[in-house]
Amino acid sequence: MQEDEEENDPELKLKLECLFSKNRVMDVFKNYKADEEAEMFEQGDYKKFINFKLKMRINEMIINRLKLFISLKLMSGVYFIKSVLRRIELSKETFMVQIEQGMEVFLQGDLS
């Protein structure tokens, strides 16, 4: 019964399609093999990849929301300081995860 609801839920389908879309370089070359002996990326270990991708997307969404709130000056005082610190923390985390994955990383404005 629950599986039928999940299959018919258009919002869930859209979220999954966005999660698995191959519109980034890392996603496009995930399964690329240079030759038969050496694999550029691990084959079949999608659990780590999906967790990584989900974590990155969530961090991106939170960072974008925090930037929006800060730029619109919707917060002041302690909440403003907490939101700036949270944005910096998430930017650091994103930066470190990208380095661990061997991605080309640029220093974000939050960290400079």
GROMACS .gro file of N, CA and C in nm:
model
  336
    1MET      N    1   0.082  -0.119   0.000
    1MET     CA    2   0.000   0.000   0.000
    1MET      C    3   0.087   0.125   0.000
    2GLN      N    4   0.189   0.127   0.086
    2GLN     CA    5   0.276   0.243   0.094
    2GLN      C    6   0.357   0.260  -0.034
    3GLU      N    7   0.399   0.150  -0.095
    3GLU     CA    8   0.474   0.157  -0.220
    3GLU      C    9   0.389   0.217  -0.331
    4ASP      N   10   0.260   0.183  -0.335
    4ASP     CA   11   0.170   0.240  -0.435
    4ASP      C   12   0.158   0.391  -0.418
    5GLU      N   13   0.150   0.436  -0.293
    5GLU     CA   14   0.141   0.580  -0.267
    5GLU      C   15   0.269   0.650  -0.312
    6GLU      N   16   0.385   0.587  -0.287
    6GLU     CA   17   0.512   0.646  -0.327
    6GLU      C   18   0.523   0.654  -0.479
    7GLU      N   19   0.474   0.552  -0.549
    7GLU     CA   20   0.482   0.551  -0.695
    7GLU      C   21   0.392   0.657  -0.756
    8ASN      N   22   0.280   0.687  -0.694
    8ASN     CA   23   0.184   0.782  -0.748
    8ASN      C   24   0.207   0.925  -0.701
    9ASP      N   25   0.300   0.947  -0.611
    9ASP     CA   26   0.326   1.080  -0.557
    9ASP      C   27   0.412   1.160  -0.655
   10PRO      N   28   0.356   1.259  -0.723
   10PRO     CA   29   0.434   1.335  -0.822
   10PRO      C   30   0.544   1.419  -0.759
   11GLU      N   31   0.522   1.466  -0.636
   11GLU     CA   32   0.624   1.547  -0.569
   11GLU      C   33   0.747   1.463  -0.538
   12LEU      N   34   0.726   1.340  -0.492
   12LEU     CA   35   0.836   1.250  -0.463
   12LEU      C   36   0.911   1.214  -0.590
   13LYS      N   37   0.837   1.188  -0.698
   13LYS     CA   38   0.901   1.157  -0.826
   13LYS      C   39   0.988   1.272  -0.873
   14LEU      N   40   0.939   1.394  -0.859
   14LEU     CA   41   1.014   1.512  -0.901
   14LEU      C   42   1.140   1.528  -0.818
   15LYS      N   43   1.129   1.507  -0.687
   15LYS     CA   44   1.247   1.517  -0.600
   15LYS      C   45   1.351   1.412  -0.638
   16LEU      N   46   1.307   1.290  -0.666
   16LEU     CA   47   1.401   1.185  -0.704
   16LEU      C   48   1.464   1.213  -0.839
   17GLU      N   49   1.387   1.265  -0.933
   17GLU     CA   50   1.443   1.300  -1.064
   17GLU      C   51   1.548   1.408  -1.050
   18CYS      N   52   1.522   1.507  -0.967
   18CYS     CA   53   1.621   1.613  -0.944
   18CYS      C   54   1.746   1.558  -0.878
   19LEU      N   55   1.727   1.465  -0.786
   19LEU     CA   56   1.841   1.407  -0.715
   19LEU      C   57   1.929   1.325  -0.808
   20PHE      N   58   1.868   1.254  -0.902
   20PHE     CA   59   1.944   1.166  -0.989
   20PHE      C   60   1.977   1.227  -1.125
   21SER      N   61   1.945   1.353  -1.146
   21SER     CA   62   1.976   1.415  -1.275
   21SER      C   63   2.127   1.428  -1.290
   22LYS      N   64   2.173   1.404  -1.410
   22LYS     CA   65   2.317   1.409  -1.436
   22LYS      C   66   2.352   1.541  -1.502
   23ASN      N   67   2.334   1.648  -1.431
   23ASN     CA   68   2.362   1.779  -1.487
   23ASN      C   69   2.489   1.840  -1.430
   24ARG      N   70   2.565   1.763  -1.358
   24ARG     CA   71   2.692   1.810  -1.304
   24ARG      C   72   2.802   1.718  -1.355
   25VAL      N   73   2.922   1.771  -1.365
   25VAL     CA   74   3.033   1.696  -1.423
   25VAL      C   75   3.058   1.566  -1.347
   26MET      N   76   3.055   1.572  -1.215
   26MET     CA   77   3.082   1.453  -1.136
   26MET      C   78   2.980   1.343  -1.165
   27ASP      N   79   2.855   1.381  -1.187
   27ASP     CA   80   2.750   1.283  -1.214
   27ASP      C   81   2.765   1.222  -1.352
   28VAL      N   82   2.804   1.302  -1.448
   28VAL     CA   83   2.817   1.254  -1.586
   28VAL      C   84   2.927   1.150  -1.596
   29PHE      N   85   3.039   1.173  -1.529
   29PHE     CA   86   3.154   1.084  -1.540
   29PHE      C   87   3.161   0.982  -1.426
   30LYS      N   88   3.053   0.963  -1.353
   30LYS     CA   89   3.053   0.869  -1.240
   30LYS      C   90   3.091   0.729  -1.284
   31ASN      N   91   3.042   0.683  -1.397
   31ASN     CA   92   3.066   0.545  -1.441
   31ASN      C   93   3.166   0.536  -1.555
   32TYR      N   94   3.243   0.639  -1.578
   32TYR     CA   95   3.338   0.640  -1.688
   32TYR      C   96   3.455   0.548  -1.659
   33LYS      N   97   3.495   0.469  -1.760
   33LYS     CA   98   3.613   0.383  -1.748
   33LYS      C   99   3.713   0.425  -1.855
   34ALA      N  100   3.835   0.455  -1.814
   34ALA     CA  101   3.939   0.493  -1.909
   34ALA      C  102   3.983   0.369  -1.988
   35ASP      N  103   4.004   0.260  -1.920
   35ASP     CA  104   4.032   0.132  -1.986
   35ASP      C  105   3.977   0.022  -1.895
   36GLU      N  106   3.992  -0.101  -1.935
   36GLU     CA  107   3.930  -0.211  -1.861
   36GLU      C  108   3.997  -0.237  -1.726
   37GLU      N  109   4.129  -0.213  -1.715
   37GLU     CA  110   4.197  -0.243  -1.589
   37GLU      C  111   4.170  -0.137  -1.482
   38ALA      N  112   4.176  -0.012  -1.522
   38ALA     CA  113   4.165   0.097  -1.424
   38ALA      C  114   4.029   0.164  -1.434
   39GLU      N  115   3.957   0.161  -1.327
   39GLU     CA  116   3.830   0.231  -1.322
   39GLU      C  117   3.854   0.368  -1.261
   40MET      N  118   3.800   0.470  -1.324
   40MET     CA  119   3.815   0.604  -1.268
   40MET      C  120   3.732   0.620  -1.141
   41PHE      N  121   3.616   0.560  -1.138
   41PHE     CA  122   3.528   0.569  -1.023
   41PHE      C  123   3.483   0.428  -0.985
   42GLU      N  124   3.450   0.411  -0.859
   42GLU     CA  125   3.401   0.282  -0.814
   42GLU      C  126   3.269   0.249  -0.882
   43GLN      N  127   3.255   0.125  -0.924
   43GLN     CA  128   3.132   0.082  -0.988
   43GLN      C  129   3.042   0.016  -0.885
   44GLY      N  130   2.916   0.049  -0.887
   44GLY     CA  131   2.818  -0.020  -0.806
   44GLY      C  132   2.803   0.028  -0.663
   45ASP      N  133   2.889   0.116  -0.615
   45ASP     CA  134   2.877   0.165  -0.479
   45ASP      C  135   2.801   0.297  -0.481
   46TYR      N  136   2.671   0.286  -0.500
   46TYR     CA  137   2.589   0.407  -0.514
   46TYR      C  138   2.536   0.457  -0.381
   47LYS      N  139   2.546   0.378  -0.276
   47LYS     CA  140   2.495   0.422  -0.146
   47LYS      C  141   2.572   0.544  -0.097
   48LYS      N  142   2.704   0.537  -0.103
   48LYS     CA  143   2.787   0.651  -0.061
   48LYS      C  144   2.763   0.770  -0.152
   49PHE      N  145   2.753   0.743  -0.282
   49PHE     CA  146   2.733   0.850  -0.379
   49PHE      C  147   2.601   0.921  -0.357
   50ILE      N  148   2.495   0.846  -0.332
   50ILE     CA  149   2.363   0.906  -0.311
   50ILE      C  150   2.362   0.985  -0.180
   51ASN      N  151   2.424   0.931  -0.075
   51ASN     CA  152   2.431   1.004   0.051
   51ASN      C  153   2.509   1.134   0.035
   52PHE      N  154   2.620   1.125  -0.039
   52PHE     CA  155   2.701   1.245  -0.066
   52PHE      C  156   2.620   1.348  -0.142
   53LYS      N  157   2.553   1.303  -0.247
   53LYS     CA  158   2.477   1.395  -0.331
   53LYS      C  159   2.362   1.458  -0.253
   54LEU      N  160   2.293   1.380  -0.173
   54LEU     CA  161   2.184   1.431  -0.092
   54LEU      C  162   2.235   1.534   0.009
   55LYS      N  163   2.346   1.503   0.073
   55LYS     CA  164   2.404   1.595   0.171
   55LYS      C  165   2.444   1.727   0.105
   56MET      N  166   2.503   1.719  -0.013
   56MET     CA  167   2.545   1.840  -0.084
   56MET      C  168   2.424   1.923  -0.125
   57ARG      N  169   2.319   1.859  -0.175
   57ARG     CA  170   2.199   1.934  -0.217
   57ARG      C  171   2.132   2.002  -0.097
   58ILE      N  172   2.124   1.931   0.014
   58ILE     CA  173   2.062   1.990   0.133
   58ILE      C  174   2.144   2.108   0.182
   59ASN      N  175   2.277   2.091   0.187
   59ASN     CA  176   2.363   2.202   0.228
   59ASN      C  177   2.348   2.322   0.135
   60GLU      N  178   2.342   2.297   0.004
   60GLU     CA  179   2.323   2.407  -0.092
   60GLU      C  180   2.193   2.481  -0.066
   61MET      N  181   2.086   2.407  -0.042
   61MET     CA  182   1.957   2.470  -0.018
   61MET      C  183   1.959   2.555   0.109
   62ILE      N  184   2.018   2.502   0.215
   62ILE     CA  185   2.023   2.576   0.341
   62ILE      C  186   2.110   2.701   0.326
   63ILE      N  187   2.225   2.687   0.260
   63ILE     CA  188   2.313   2.803   0.239
   63ILE      C  189   2.242   2.910   0.158
   64ASN      N  190   2.171   2.869   0.053
   64ASN     CA  191   2.099   2.967  -0.029
   64ASN      C  192   1.990   3.038   0.050
   65ARG      N  193   1.920   2.965   0.134
   65ARG     CA  194   1.816   3.028   0.216
   65ARG      C  195   1.876   3.126   0.316
   66LEU      N  196   1.987   3.084   0.379
   66LEU     CA  197   2.051   3.174   0.475
   66LEU      C  198   2.102   3.300   0.406
   67LYS      N  199   2.161   3.284   0.287
   67LYS     CA  200   2.207   3.402   0.212
   67LYS      C  201   2.091   3.495   0.181
   68LEU      N  202   1.979   3.438   0.142
   68LEU     CA  203   1.861   3.518   0.112
   68LEU      C  204   1.813   3.594   0.235
   69PHE      N  205   1.801   3.524   0.348
   69PHE     CA  206   1.755   3.588   0.471
   69PHE      C  207   1.849   3.699   0.514
   70ILE      N  208   1.980   3.674   0.501
   70ILE     CA  209   2.078   3.774   0.542
   70ILE      C  210   2.076   3.894   0.448
   71SER      N  211   2.068   3.869   0.318
   71SER     CA  212   2.069   3.980   0.223
   71SER      C  213   1.942   4.065   0.231
   72LEU      N  214   1.829   4.004   0.267
   72LEU     CA  215   1.705   4.079   0.283
   72LEU      C  216   1.693   4.143   0.422
   73LYS      N  217   1.791   4.116   0.506
   73LYS     CA  218   1.796   4.170   0.643
   73LYS      C  219   1.669   4.135   0.721
   74LEU      N  220   1.630   4.008   0.710
   74LEU     CA  221   1.512   3.961   0.782
   74LEU      C  222   1.542   3.930   0.928
   75MET      N  223   1.671   3.919   0.962
   75MET     CA  224   1.710   3.886   1.098
   75MET      C  225   1.801   3.994   1.153
   76SER      N  226   1.800   4.006   1.283
   76SER     CA  227   1.891   4.101   1.347
   76SER      C  228   1.934   4.045   1.481
   77GLY      N  229   2.036   4.104   1.535
   77GLY     CA  230   2.084   4.064   1.667
   77GLY      C  231   2.146   3.925   1.668
   78VAL      N  232   2.108   3.850   1.768
   78VAL     CA  233   2.164   3.717   1.791
   78VAL      C  234   2.132   3.623   1.675
   79TYR      N  235   2.011   3.633   1.620
   79TYR     CA  236   1.972   3.544   1.510
   79TYR      C  237   2.055   3.572   1.385
   80PHE      N  238   2.087   3.697   1.363
   80PHE     CA  239   2.172   3.733   1.248
   80PHE      C  240   2.310   3.670   1.263
   81ILE      N  241   2.367   3.683   1.381
   81ILE     CA  242   2.501   3.627   1.407
   81ILE      C  243   2.498   3.475   1.394
   82LYS      N  244   2.395   3.411   1.450
   82LYS     CA  245   2.383   3.265   1.441
   82LYS      C  246   2.369   3.220   1.296
   83SER      N  247   2.292   3.294   1.217
   83SER     CA  248   2.273   3.255   1.077
   83SER      C  249   2.401   3.272   0.997
   84VAL      N  250   2.477   3.378   1.023
   84VAL     CA  251   2.605   3.396   0.954
   84VAL      C  252   2.702   3.285   0.992
   85LEU      N  253   2.709   3.251   1.120
   85LEU     CA  254   2.797   3.143   1.164
   85LEU      C  255   2.755   3.009   1.106
   86ARG      N  256   2.626   2.984   1.098
   86ARG     CA  257   2.576   2.859   1.038
   86ARG      C  258   2.610   2.852   0.890
   87ARG      N  259   2.598   2.965   0.820
   87ARG     CA  260   2.632   2.969   0.678
   87ARG      C  261   2.780   2.938   0.658
   88ILE      N  262   2.865   2.996   0.741
   88ILE     CA  263   3.009   2.970   0.732
   88ILE      C  264   3.038   2.823   0.763
   89GLU      N  265   2.973   2.769   0.864
   89GLU     CA  266   2.991   2.628   0.902
   89GLU      C  267   2.952   2.535   0.786
   90LEU      N  268   2.838   2.561   0.724
   90LEU     CA  269   2.794   2.478   0.611
   90LEU      C  270   2.886   2.494   0.491
   91SER      N  271   2.937   2.614   0.468
   91SER     CA  272   3.030   2.636   0.358
   91SER      C  273   3.159   2.559   0.380
   92LYS      N  274   3.209   2.558   0.503
   92LYS     CA  275   3.329   2.480   0.536
   92LYS      C  276   3.305   2.332   0.513
   93GLU      N  277   3.190   2.284   0.561
   93GLU     CA  278   3.156   2.142   0.545
   93GLU      C  279   3.148   2.105   0.397
   94THR      N  280   3.083   2.188   0.318
   94THR     CA  281   3.072   2.164   0.174
   94THR      C  282   3.210   2.163   0.109
   95PHE      N  283   3.293   2.258   0.147
   95PHE     CA  284   3.429   2.268   0.095
   95PHE      C  285   3.509   2.141   0.125
   96MET      N  286   3.502   2.094   0.250
   96MET     CA  287   3.577   1.975   0.289
   96MET      C  288   3.526   1.850   0.218
   97VAL      N  289   3.397   1.836   0.204
   97VAL     CA  290   3.340   1.719   0.136
   97VAL      C  291   3.382   1.718  -0.010
   98GLN      N  292   3.383   1.834  -0.074
   98GLN     CA  293   3.425   1.842  -0.214
   98GLN      C  294   3.572   1.806  -0.230
   99ILE      N  295   3.655   1.849  -0.136
   99ILE     CA  296   3.798   1.812  -0.140
   99ILE      C  297   3.814   1.661  -0.122
  100GLU      N  298   3.741   1.603  -0.028
  100GLU     CA  299   3.748   1.458  -0.004
  100GLU      C  300   3.706   1.379  -0.127
  101GLN      N  301   3.612   1.431  -0.205
  101GLN     CA  302   3.564   1.363  -0.325
  101GLN      C  303   3.657   1.385  -0.444
  102GLY      N  304   3.758   1.470  -0.428
  102GLY     CA  305   3.852   1.494  -0.537
  102GLY      C  306   3.797   1.587  -0.644
  103MET      N  307   3.702   1.668  -0.606
  103MET     CA  308   3.641   1.760  -0.701
  103MET      C  309   3.725   1.888  -0.710
  104GLU      N  310   3.709   1.960  -0.822
  104GLU     CA  311   3.771   2.090  -0.835
  104GLU      C  312   3.695   2.186  -0.745
  105VAL      N  313   3.766   2.251  -0.654
  105VAL     CA  314   3.701   2.331  -0.552
  105VAL      C  315   3.750   2.475  -0.560
  106PHE      N  316   3.656   2.566  -0.553
  106PHE     CA  317   3.688   2.707  -0.546
  106PHE      C  318   3.649   2.758  -0.408
  107LEU      N  319   3.730   2.847  -0.356
  107LEU     CA  320   3.703   2.904  -0.225
  107LEU      C  321   3.580   2.994  -0.234
  108GLN      N  322   3.481   2.964  -0.156
  108GLN     CA  323   3.356   3.040  -0.159
  108GLN      C  324   3.373   3.173  -0.088
  109GLY      N  325   3.288   3.267  -0.121
  109GLY     CA  326   3.294   3.400  -0.062
  109GLY      C  327   3.274   3.399   0.088
  110ASP      N  328   3.202   3.300   0.138
  110ASP     CA  329   3.178   3.290   0.282
  110ASP      C  330   3.305   3.258   0.359
  111LEU      N  331   3.399   3.192   0.293
  111LEU     CA  332   3.520   3.147   0.362
  111LEU      C  333   3.639   3.241   0.341
  112SER      N  334   3.627   3.336   0.252
  112SER     CA  335   3.741   3.424   0.226
  112SER      C  336   3.746   3.540   0.323
   0.00000   0.00000   0.00000
